[in-house]
Amino acid sequence: MAKNNIRNYLLYAFGEIALVMIGILLALQVNNWNETRKRKQELSSILNTVKLDLVRDTTIAKGVIDFYKANEKSSLQFINKEITKDSLTTCLLCRSLITVYRPFTIQTKGLEMIKNYSNQNNVKNDSLILTVTQFYGTLSQLIKDSNGFIKKEVLKNIESFQEKPWYVDWTQGKMTPAIMEYYLSEDYRKRVASHDIFGSKNHLLFVTLYKNGAKKIIEMIDSKSAEKK
Amino acid sequence: MEGFNIVMVIAIILFARLGVRLYIGYKKHKKEQEDND
């Protein structure tokens, strides 16, 4: 009888312990669901920020691309010796061909958020995040370097202009015969060719690559958010 | 408060409740045994 009683009590205790275990497992499961939901929401907000960054970058990139395409067109006229005194007076861009530059600065707010998110969560299987980080990793340094090279080249050109007797006239936008003569000289042609390599060849190429890549990533983000809906 | 989440609160409540129920169950079982004797 006593043995039977102990058995009943142990059975009861085991039942109680099992109920507690089920309760804890349920709480854990609900907590996991909630955490996953919060992570998804956070990722969606981060991707939205990345998209906004890329949209802004592509708009700015378009301006830079247009500028350097026009610059290249005029530069080729100098390089191919097609420029004449008459065309110089009408070509406004030719006057500041090698003394103006357009840096391209990438928005990195979204990238920083992705880096923080990647540190806190396992994103090895998320192809979109990997694509975004690889995209920024490859092009951001190239563009940063390219900005530096063009800036250096343009400053060097302005410094060389400062030594010329017509420098003040040039800063006022006047086209004196001395300035015109310099524009048609071999020294200016070489400077244009050098600026063309940094600006219209390298910088334009990197910015175009960035713009095309950014467009693809915007499409990928859009299709991912459409999948969720 | 990091690490002290809702799962921990539920676990503490459930274990406290388990302790009380096991104690009450033991008392009841002991009383039944005494009555039978």
PDB file of C-alpha atoms in Angstrom:
ATOM      1  CA  MET A   1       0.000   0.000   0.000  1.00  0.00           C
ATOM      2  CA  ALA A   2       2.794   2.418   1.058  1.00  0.00           C
ATOM      3  CA  LYS A   3       4.775   1.460  -2.084  1.00  0.00           C
ATOM      4  CA  ASN A   4       1.747   2.216  -4.214  1.00  0.00           C
ATOM      5  CA  ASN A   5       1.373   5.611  -2.536  1.00  0.00           C
ATOM      6  CA  ILE A   6       5.030   6.528  -3.222  1.00  0.00           C
ATOM      7  CA  ARG A   7       4.591   5.455  -6.838  1.00  0.00           C
ATOM      8  CA  ASN A   8       1.510   7.672  -7.134  1.00  0.00           C
ATOM      9  CA  TYR A   9       3.380  10.615  -5.637  1.00  0.00           C
ATOM     10  CA  LEU A  10       6.391  10.130  -7.956  1.00  0.00           C
ATOM     11  CA  LEU A  11       4.031   9.921 -10.928  1.00  0.00           C
ATOM     12  CA  TYR A  12       2.365  13.131  -9.808  1.00  0.00           C
ATOM     13  CA  ALA A  13       5.771  14.850  -9.313  1.00  0.00           C
ATOM     14  CA  PHE A  14       6.917  13.708 -12.745  1.00  0.00           C
ATOM     15  CA  GLY A  15       3.711  15.107 -14.266  1.00  0.00           C
ATOM     16  CA  GLU A  16       4.260  18.460 -12.556  1.00  0.00           C
ATOM     17  CA  ILE A  17       7.907  18.626 -13.722  1.00  0.00           C
ATOM     18  CA  ALA A  18       6.855  17.713 -17.272  1.00  0.00           C
ATOM     19  CA  LEU A  19       4.248  20.512 -17.250  1.00  0.00           C
ATOM     20  CA  VAL A  20       6.910  23.022 -16.109  1.00  0.00           C
ATOM     21  CA  MET A  21       9.248  21.834 -18.892  1.00  0.00           C
ATOM     22  CA  ILE A  22       6.482  22.203 -21.490  1.00  0.00           C
ATOM     23  CA  GLY A  23       5.761  25.704 -20.160  1.00  0.00           C
ATOM     24  CA  ILE A  24       9.411  26.753 -20.432  1.00  0.00           C
ATOM     25  CA  LEU A  25       9.766  25.280 -23.923  1.00  0.00           C
ATOM     26  CA  LEU A  26       6.638  27.129 -25.042  1.00  0.00           C
ATOM     27  CA  ALA A  27       7.968  30.398 -23.596  1.00  0.00           C
ATOM     28  CA  LEU A  28      11.303  29.818 -25.368  1.00  0.00           C
ATOM     29  CA  GLN A  29       9.561  29.146 -28.669  1.00  0.00           C
ATOM     30  CA  VAL A  30       7.418  32.291 -28.409  1.00  0.00           C
ATOM     31  CA  ASN A  31      10.529  34.279 -27.488  1.00  0.00           C
ATOM     32  CA  ASN A  32      12.371  32.878 -30.534  1.00  0.00           C
ATOM     33  CA  TRP A  33       9.514  33.817 -32.850  1.00  0.00           C
ATOM     34  CA  ASN A  34       9.491  37.312 -31.405  1.00  0.00           C
ATOM     35  CA  GLU A  35      13.271  37.675 -31.795  1.00  0.00           C
ATOM     36  CA  THR A  36      13.115  36.467 -35.414  1.00  0.00           C
ATOM     37  CA  ARG A  37      10.300  38.920 -36.166  1.00  0.00           C
ATOM     38  CA  LYS A  38      12.300  41.792 -34.608  1.00  0.00           C
ATOM     39  CA  ARG A  39      15.447  40.809 -36.567  1.00  0.00           C
ATOM     40  CA  LYS A  40      13.477  40.709 -39.827  1.00  0.00           C
ATOM     41  CA  GLN A  41      12.002  44.145 -39.090  1.00  0.00           C
ATOM     42  CA  GLU A  42      15.466  45.530 -38.309  1.00  0.00           C
ATOM     43  CA  LEU A  43      16.919  44.045 -41.512  1.00  0.00           C
ATOM     44  CA  SER A  44      14.065  45.469 -43.549  1.00  0.00           C
ATOM     45  CA  SER A  45      14.666  48.942 -42.075  1.00  0.00           C
ATOM     46  CA  ILE A  46      18.427  48.641 -42.739  1.00  0.00           C
ATOM     47  CA  LEU A  47      17.833  47.602 -46.350  1.00  0.00           C
ATOM     48  CA  ASN A  48      15.498  50.562 -46.751  1.00  0.00           C
ATOM     49  CA  THR A  49      18.257  52.895 -45.516  1.00  0.00           C
ATOM     50  CA  VAL A  50      20.737  51.257 -47.924  1.00  0.00           C
ATOM     51  CA  LYS A  51      18.233  51.766 -50.743  1.00  0.00           C
ATOM     52  CA  LEU A  52      17.790  55.455 -49.866  1.00  0.00           C
ATOM     53  CA  ASP A  53      21.595  55.856 -49.796  1.00  0.00           C
ATOM     54  CA  LEU A  54      21.916  54.189 -53.191  1.00  0.00           C
ATOM     55  CA  VAL A  55      19.093  56.250 -54.722  1.00  0.00           C
ATOM     56  CA  ARG A  56      20.810  59.435 -53.542  1.00  0.00           C
ATOM     57  CA  ASP A  57      24.183  58.143 -54.782  1.00  0.00           C
ATOM     58  CA  THR A  58      22.824  57.307 -58.239  1.00  0.00           C
ATOM     59  CA  THR A  59      21.323  60.808 -58.553  1.00  0.00           C
ATOM     60  CA  ILE A  60      24.670  62.397 -57.649  1.00  0.00           C
ATOM     61  CA  ALA A  61      26.539  59.888 -59.833  1.00  0.00           C
ATOM     62  CA  LYS A  62      24.430  60.926 -62.822  1.00  0.00           C
ATOM     63  CA  GLY A  63      25.581  64.533 -62.383  1.00  0.00           C
ATOM     64  CA  VAL A  64      29.233  63.462 -62.075  1.00  0.00           C
ATOM     65  CA  ILE A  65      28.967  61.181 -65.130  1.00  0.00           C
ATOM     66  CA  ASP A  66      27.387  63.927 -67.246  1.00  0.00           C
ATOM     67  CA  PHE A  67      30.079  66.356 -66.123  1.00  0.00           C
ATOM     68  CA  TYR A  68      32.987  64.060 -66.986  1.00  0.00           C
ATOM     69  CA  LYS A  69      31.427  62.970 -70.299  1.00  0.00           C
ATOM     70  CA  ALA A  70      31.222  66.635 -71.357  1.00  0.00           C
ATOM     71  CA  ASN A  71      34.742  67.126 -69.979  1.00  0.00           C
ATOM     72  CA  GLU A  72      36.025  64.180 -72.015  1.00  0.00           C
ATOM     73  CA  LYS A  73      34.394  65.506 -75.177  1.00  0.00           C
ATOM     74  CA  SER A  74      36.143  68.865 -74.791  1.00  0.00           C
ATOM     75  CA  SER A  75      39.402  67.246 -73.663  1.00  0.00           C
ATOM     76  CA  LEU A  76      39.513  65.151 -76.826  1.00  0.00           C
ATOM     77  CA  GLN A  77      39.289  68.327 -78.872  1.00  0.00           C
ATOM     78  CA  PHE A  78      42.487  69.540 -77.194  1.00  0.00           C
ATOM     79  CA  ILE A  79      44.202  66.161 -77.308  1.00  0.00           C
ATOM     80  CA  ASN A  80      43.407  65.675 -81.009  1.00  0.00           C
ATOM     81  CA  LYS A  81      44.414  69.295 -81.751  1.00  0.00           C
ATOM     82  CA  GLU A  82      40.953  70.057 -83.084  1.00  0.00           C
ATOM     83  CA  ILE A  83      40.539  73.205 -81.033  1.00  0.00           C
ATOM     84  CA  THR A  84      40.932  76.587 -82.715  1.00  0.00           C
ATOM     85  CA  LYS A  85      40.950  80.165 -81.453  1.00  0.00           C
ATOM     86  CA  ASP A  86      37.354  80.608 -82.607  1.00  0.00           C
ATOM     87  CA  SER A  87      36.083  77.494 -80.872  1.00  0.00           C
ATOM     88  CA  LEU A  88      37.947  78.521 -77.684  1.00  0.00           C
ATOM     89  CA  THR A  89      35.974  81.745 -77.374  1.00  0.00           C
ATOM     90  CA  THR A  90      32.661  79.899 -77.595  1.00  0.00           C
ATOM     91  CA  CYS A  91      33.608  76.876 -75.464  1.00  0.00           C
ATOM     92  CA  LEU A  92      32.969  77.918 -71.867  1.00  0.00           C
ATOM     93  CA  LEU A  93      33.828  74.522 -70.427  1.00  0.00           C
ATOM     94  CA  CYS A  94      37.275  74.594 -72.107  1.00  0.00           C
ATOM     95  CA  ARG A  95      38.363  77.418 -69.795  1.00  0.00           C
ATOM     96  CA  SER A  96      38.028  75.318 -66.685  1.00  0.00           C
ATOM     97  CA  LEU A  97      38.635  71.912 -68.173  1.00  0.00           C
ATOM     98  CA  ILE A  98      41.536  70.951 -65.919  1.00  0.00           C
ATOM     99  CA  THR A  99      40.843  73.202 -62.939  1.00  0.00           C
ATOM    100  CA  VAL A 100      37.437  71.940 -61.846  1.00  0.00           C
ATOM    101  CA  TYR A 101      36.660  68.565 -60.365  1.00  0.00           C
ATOM    102  CA  ARG A 102      33.600  66.761 -59.189  1.00  0.00           C
ATOM    103  CA  PRO A 103      34.281  64.424 -56.281  1.00  0.00           C
ATOM    104  CA  PHE A 104      31.871  61.573 -55.710  1.00  0.00           C
ATOM    105  CA  THR A 105      31.095  60.875 -52.074  1.00  0.00           C
ATOM    106  CA  ILE A 106      29.342  57.644 -51.201  1.00  0.00           C
ATOM    107  CA  GLN A 107      26.627  57.627 -48.532  1.00  0.00           C
ATOM    108  CA  THR A 108      27.696  55.096 -45.909  1.00  0.00           C
ATOM    109  CA  LYS A 109      24.920  55.298 -43.289  1.00  0.00           C
ATOM    110  CA  GLY A 110      23.270  52.097 -44.543  1.00  0.00           C
ATOM    111  CA  LEU A 111      26.613  50.330 -44.846  1.00  0.00           C
ATOM    112  CA  GLU A 112      27.486  51.153 -41.225  1.00  0.00           C
ATOM    113  CA  MET A 113      24.091  49.777 -40.126  1.00  0.00           C
ATOM    114  CA  ILE A 114      24.734  46.571 -42.119  1.00  0.00           C
ATOM    115  CA  LYS A 115      28.157  46.194 -40.480  1.00  0.00           C
ATOM    116  CA  ASN A 116      26.609  46.524 -36.997  1.00  0.00           C
ATOM    117  CA  TYR A 117      23.849  44.073 -37.927  1.00  0.00           C
ATOM    118  CA  SER A 118      26.382  41.559 -39.317  1.00  0.00           C
ATOM    119  CA  ASN A 119      28.400  41.750 -36.085  1.00  0.00           C
ATOM    120  CA  GLN A 120      25.331  40.949 -33.987  1.00  0.00           C
ATOM    121  CA  ASN A 121      23.703  38.341 -36.239  1.00  0.00           C
ATOM    122  CA  ASN A 122      24.765  35.469 -38.434  1.00  0.00           C
ATOM    123  CA  VAL A 123      24.397  36.697 -42.011  1.00  0.00           C
ATOM    124  CA  LYS A 124      26.510  34.099 -43.803  1.00  0.00           C
ATOM    125  CA  ASN A 125      23.449  32.793 -45.633  1.00  0.00           C
ATOM    126  CA  ASP A 126      21.996  36.164 -46.588  1.00  0.00           C
ATOM    127  CA  SER A 127      23.103  36.689 -50.181  1.00  0.00           C
ATOM    128  CA  LEU A 128      21.725  40.234 -50.403  1.00  0.00           C
ATOM    129  CA  ILE A 129      23.736  41.464 -47.405  1.00  0.00           C
ATOM    130  CA  LEU A 130      26.856  39.775 -48.772  1.00  0.00           C
ATOM    131  CA  THR A 131      26.293  41.389 -52.198  1.00  0.00           C
ATOM    132  CA  VAL A 132      25.828  44.836 -50.625  1.00  0.00           C
ATOM    133  CA  THR A 133      28.964  44.587 -48.456  1.00  0.00           C
ATOM    134  CA  GLN A 134      31.032  43.242 -51.370  1.00  0.00           C
ATOM    135  CA  PHE A 135      29.745  46.022 -53.632  1.00  0.00           C
ATOM    136  CA  TYR A 136      30.713  48.763 -51.161  1.00  0.00           C
ATOM    137  CA  GLY A 137      33.975  47.041 -50.249  1.00  0.00           C
ATOM    138  CA  THR A 138      35.156  46.891 -53.853  1.00  0.00           C
ATOM    139  CA  LEU A 139      34.131  50.304 -55.120  1.00  0.00           C
ATOM    140  CA  SER A 140      34.266  52.674 -52.132  1.00  0.00           C
ATOM    141  CA  GLN A 141      38.072  52.577 -51.827  1.00  0.00           C
ATOM    142  CA  LEU A 142      38.561  52.933 -55.602  1.00  0.00           C
ATOM    143  CA  ILE A 143      36.283  55.989 -55.707  1.00  0.00           C
ATOM    144  CA  LYS A 144      37.920  57.498 -52.607  1.00  0.00           C
ATOM    145  CA  ASP A 145      41.355  57.093 -54.209  1.00  0.00           C
ATOM    146  CA  SER A 146      40.101  58.447 -57.510  1.00  0.00           C
ATOM    147  CA  ASN A 147      38.685  61.558 -55.755  1.00  0.00           C
ATOM    148  CA  GLY A 148      42.115  62.097 -54.184  1.00  0.00           C
ATOM    149  CA  PHE A 149      43.973  61.730 -57.502  1.00  0.00           C
ATOM    150  CA  ILE A 150      41.735  64.215 -59.351  1.00  0.00           C
ATOM    151  CA  LYS A 151      41.873  66.715 -56.479  1.00  0.00           C
ATOM    152  CA  LYS A 152      45.676  66.517 -56.492  1.00  0.00           C
ATOM    153  CA  GLU A 153      45.811  66.907 -60.273  1.00  0.00           C
ATOM    154  CA  VAL A 154      43.444  69.902 -60.290  1.00  0.00           C
ATOM    155  CA  LEU A 155      45.318  71.646 -57.447  1.00  0.00           C
ATOM    156  CA  LYS A 156      48.594  71.046 -59.277  1.00  0.00           C
ATOM    157  CA  ASN A 157      47.114  72.670 -62.403  1.00  0.00           C
ATOM    158  CA  ILE A 158      45.834  75.696 -60.470  1.00  0.00           C
ATOM    159  CA  GLU A 159      49.219  76.079 -58.772  1.00  0.00           C
ATOM    160  CA  SER A 160      50.929  76.077 -62.173  1.00  0.00           C
ATOM    161  CA  PHE A 161      48.438  78.706 -63.427  1.00  0.00           C
ATOM    162  CA  GLN A 162      49.294  80.915 -60.429  1.00  0.00           C
ATOM    163  CA  GLU A 163      52.799  81.322 -61.801  1.00  0.00           C
ATOM    164  CA  LYS A 164      51.518  82.632 -65.143  1.00  0.00           C
ATOM    165  CA  PRO A 165      51.276  86.416 -65.698  1.00  0.00           C
ATOM    166  CA  TRP A 166      47.655  86.108 -66.869  1.00  0.00           C
ATOM    167  CA  TYR A 167      46.501  84.234 -63.723  1.00  0.00           C
ATOM    168  CA  VAL A 168      44.337  87.084 -62.351  1.00  0.00           C
ATOM    169  CA  ASP A 169      42.687  87.620 -65.755  1.00  0.00           C
ATOM    170  CA  TRP A 170      41.995  83.902 -65.926  1.00  0.00           C
ATOM    171  CA  THR A 171      40.371  83.891 -62.479  1.00  0.00           C
ATOM    172  CA  GLN A 172      38.063  86.687 -63.703  1.00  0.00           C
ATOM    173  CA  GLY A 173      37.002  84.549 -66.676  1.00  0.00           C
ATOM    174  CA  LYS A 174      38.657  86.835 -69.242  1.00  0.00           C
ATOM    175  CA  MET A 175      40.046  85.370 -72.449  1.00  0.00           C
ATOM    176  CA  THR A 176      43.156  87.411 -73.233  1.00  0.00           C
ATOM    177  CA  PRO A 177      45.449  86.575 -76.192  1.00  0.00           C
ATOM    178  CA  ALA A 178      48.056  85.231 -73.725  1.00  0.00           C
ATOM    179  CA  ILE A 179      45.558  82.846 -72.184  1.00  0.00           C
ATOM    180  CA  MET A 180      44.372  81.783 -75.608  1.00  0.00           C
ATOM    181  CA  GLU A 181      47.944  81.127 -76.663  1.00  0.00           C
ATOM    182  CA  TYR A 182      48.533  78.990 -73.575  1.00  0.00           C
ATOM    183  CA  TYR A 183      45.366  76.988 -74.200  1.00  0.00           C
ATOM    184  CA  LEU A 184      46.699  76.096 -77.636  1.00  0.00           C
ATOM    185  CA  SER A 185      50.175  75.210 -76.300  1.00  0.00           C
ATOM    186  CA  GLU A 186      51.647  71.719 -75.938  1.00  0.00           C
ATOM    187  CA  ASP A 187      51.992  72.157 -72.154  1.00  0.00           C
ATOM    188  CA  TYR A 188      48.222  72.679 -71.793  1.00  0.00           C
ATOM    189  CA  ARG A 189      47.556  69.739 -74.132  1.00  0.00           C
ATOM    190  CA  LYS A 190      49.668  67.495 -71.902  1.00  0.00           C
ATOM    191  CA  ARG A 191      47.851  68.706 -68.799  1.00  0.00           C
ATOM    192  CA  VAL A 192      44.495  68.042 -70.474  1.00  0.00           C
ATOM    193  CA  ALA A 193      45.640  64.542 -71.420  1.00  0.00           C
ATOM    194  CA  SER A 194      46.797  63.898 -67.873  1.00  0.00           C
ATOM    195  CA  HIS A 195      43.536  65.205 -66.387  1.00  0.00           C
ATOM    196  CA  ASP A 196      41.621  63.138 -68.926  1.00  0.00           C
ATOM    197  CA  ILE A 197      43.234  59.937 -67.657  1.00  0.00           C
ATOM    198  CA  PHE A 198      42.313  60.615 -64.023  1.00  0.00           C
ATOM    199  CA  GLY A 199      38.948  62.242 -64.628  1.00  0.00           C
ATOM    200  CA  SER A 200      37.311  61.041 -67.782  1.00  0.00           C
ATOM    201  CA  LYS A 201      38.920  57.615 -67.875  1.00  0.00           C
ATOM    202  CA  ASN A 202      39.314  56.367 -64.293  1.00  0.00           C
ATOM    203  CA  HIS A 203      36.868  58.485 -62.276  1.00  0.00           C
ATOM    204  CA  LEU A 204      34.120  58.253 -64.884  1.00  0.00           C
ATOM    205  CA  LEU A 205      34.576  54.487 -65.133  1.00  0.00           C
ATOM    206  CA  PHE A 206      34.402  53.958 -61.347  1.00  0.00           C
ATOM    207  CA  VAL A 207      31.376  56.213 -60.920  1.00  0.00           C
ATOM    208  CA  THR A 208      29.600  54.507 -63.844  1.00  0.00           C
ATOM    209  CA  LEU A 209      30.370  51.087 -62.348  1.00  0.00           C
ATOM    210  CA  TYR A 210      29.041  52.283 -58.989  1.00  0.00           C
ATOM    211  CA  LYS A 211      25.875  53.679 -60.556  1.00  0.00           C
ATOM    212  CA  ASN A 212      25.136  50.461 -62.475  1.00  0.00           C
ATOM    213  CA  GLY A 213      25.857  48.295 -59.417  1.00  0.00           C
ATOM    214  CA  ALA A 214      23.703  50.531 -57.220  1.00  0.00           C
ATOM    215  CA  LYS A 215      20.783  50.201 -59.651  1.00  0.00           C
ATOM    216  CA  LYS A 216      21.051  46.389 -59.550  1.00  0.00           C
ATOM    217  CA  ILE A 217      21.135  46.378 -55.746  1.00  0.00           C
ATOM    218  CA  ILE A 218      18.102  48.692 -55.578  1.00  0.00           C
ATOM    219  CA  GLU A 219      16.252  46.183 -57.799  1.00  0.00           C
ATOM    220  CA  MET A 220      17.348  43.304 -55.530  1.00  0.00           C
ATOM    221  CA  ILE A 221      16.142  45.154 -52.410  1.00  0.00           C
ATOM    222  CA  ASP A 222      12.831  45.960 -54.101  1.00  0.00           C
ATOM    223  CA  SER A 223      12.278  42.338 -55.135  1.00  0.00           C
ATOM    224  CA  LYS A 224      13.136  41.129 -51.606  1.00  0.00           C
ATOM    225  CA  SER A 225      10.648  43.520 -50.012  1.00  0.00           C
ATOM    226  CA  ALA A 226       8.042  42.500 -52.625  1.00  0.00           C
ATOM    227  CA  GLU A 227       8.620  38.816 -51.678  1.00  0.00           C
ATOM    228  CA  LYS A 228       7.837  39.589 -48.024  1.00  0.00           C
ATOM    229  CA  LYS A 229       4.588  41.336 -48.954  1.00  0.00           C
TER     230      LYS A 229
ATOM    231  CA  MET B   1      18.888  43.978 -17.064  1.00  0.00           C
ATOM    232  CA  GLU B   2      20.338  42.164 -20.083  1.00  0.00           C
ATOM    233  CA  GLY B   3      19.683  38.405 -19.912  1.00  0.00           C
ATOM    234  CA  PHE B   4      16.712  38.839 -17.568  1.00  0.00           C
ATOM    235  CA  ASN B   5      14.078  38.363 -20.217  1.00  0.00           C
ATOM    236  CA  ILE B   6      10.488  37.128 -20.296  1.00  0.00           C
ATOM    237  CA  VAL B   7      11.546  33.463 -20.615  1.00  0.00           C
ATOM    238  CA  MET B   8      13.528  33.753 -17.385  1.00  0.00           C
ATOM    239  CA  VAL B   9      10.557  35.333 -15.579  1.00  0.00           C
ATOM    240  CA  ILE B  10       8.252  32.539 -16.786  1.00  0.00           C
ATOM    241  CA  ALA B  11      10.809  29.892 -15.780  1.00  0.00           C
ATOM    242  CA  ILE B  12      11.151  31.377 -12.256  1.00  0.00           C
ATOM    243  CA  ILE B  13       7.355  31.505 -11.820  1.00  0.00           C
ATOM    244  CA  LEU B  14       6.925  27.932 -13.091  1.00  0.00           C
ATOM    245  CA  PHE B  15       9.695  26.544 -10.872  1.00  0.00           C
ATOM    246  CA  ALA B  16       8.329  28.373  -7.825  1.00  0.00           C
ATOM    247  CA  ARG B  17       4.894  26.969  -8.598  1.00  0.00           C
ATOM    248  CA  LEU B  18       6.421  23.495  -9.062  1.00  0.00           C
ATOM    249  CA  GLY B  19       8.106  23.728  -5.671  1.00  0.00           C
ATOM    250  CA  VAL B  20       4.862  24.717  -3.948  1.00  0.00           C
ATOM    251  CA  ARG B  21       2.841  21.995  -5.709  1.00  0.00           C
ATOM    252  CA  LEU B  22       5.417  19.301  -4.969  1.00  0.00           C
ATOM    253  CA  TYR B  23       5.507  20.330  -1.297  1.00  0.00           C
ATOM    254  CA  ILE B  24       1.701  20.376  -1.025  1.00  0.00           C
ATOM    255  CA  GLY B  25       1.520  17.045  -2.884  1.00  0.00           C
ATOM    256  CA  TYR B  26       4.092  15.548  -0.505  1.00  0.00           C
ATOM    257  CA  LYS B  27       2.137  16.775   2.534  1.00  0.00           C
ATOM    258  CA  LYS B  28      -1.091  15.372   1.119  1.00  0.00           C
ATOM    259  CA  HIS B  29       0.570  12.055   0.349  1.00  0.00           C
ATOM    260  CA  LYS B  30       2.012  11.890   3.885  1.00  0.00           C
ATOM    261  CA  LYS B  31      -1.374  12.677   5.416  1.00  0.00           C
ATOM    262  CA  GLU B  32      -3.061   9.991   3.293  1.00  0.00           C
ATOM    263  CA  GLN B  33      -0.388   7.511   4.396  1.00  0.00           C
ATOM    264  CA  GLU B  34      -0.968   8.385   8.095  1.00  0.00           C
ATOM    265  CA  ASP B  35      -4.748   8.065   7.647  1.00  0.00           C
ATOM    266  CA  ASN B  36      -4.285   4.657   6.012  1.00  0.00           C
ATOM    267  CA  ASP B  37      -1.984   3.525   8.847  1.00  0.00           C
TER     268      ASP B  37
END
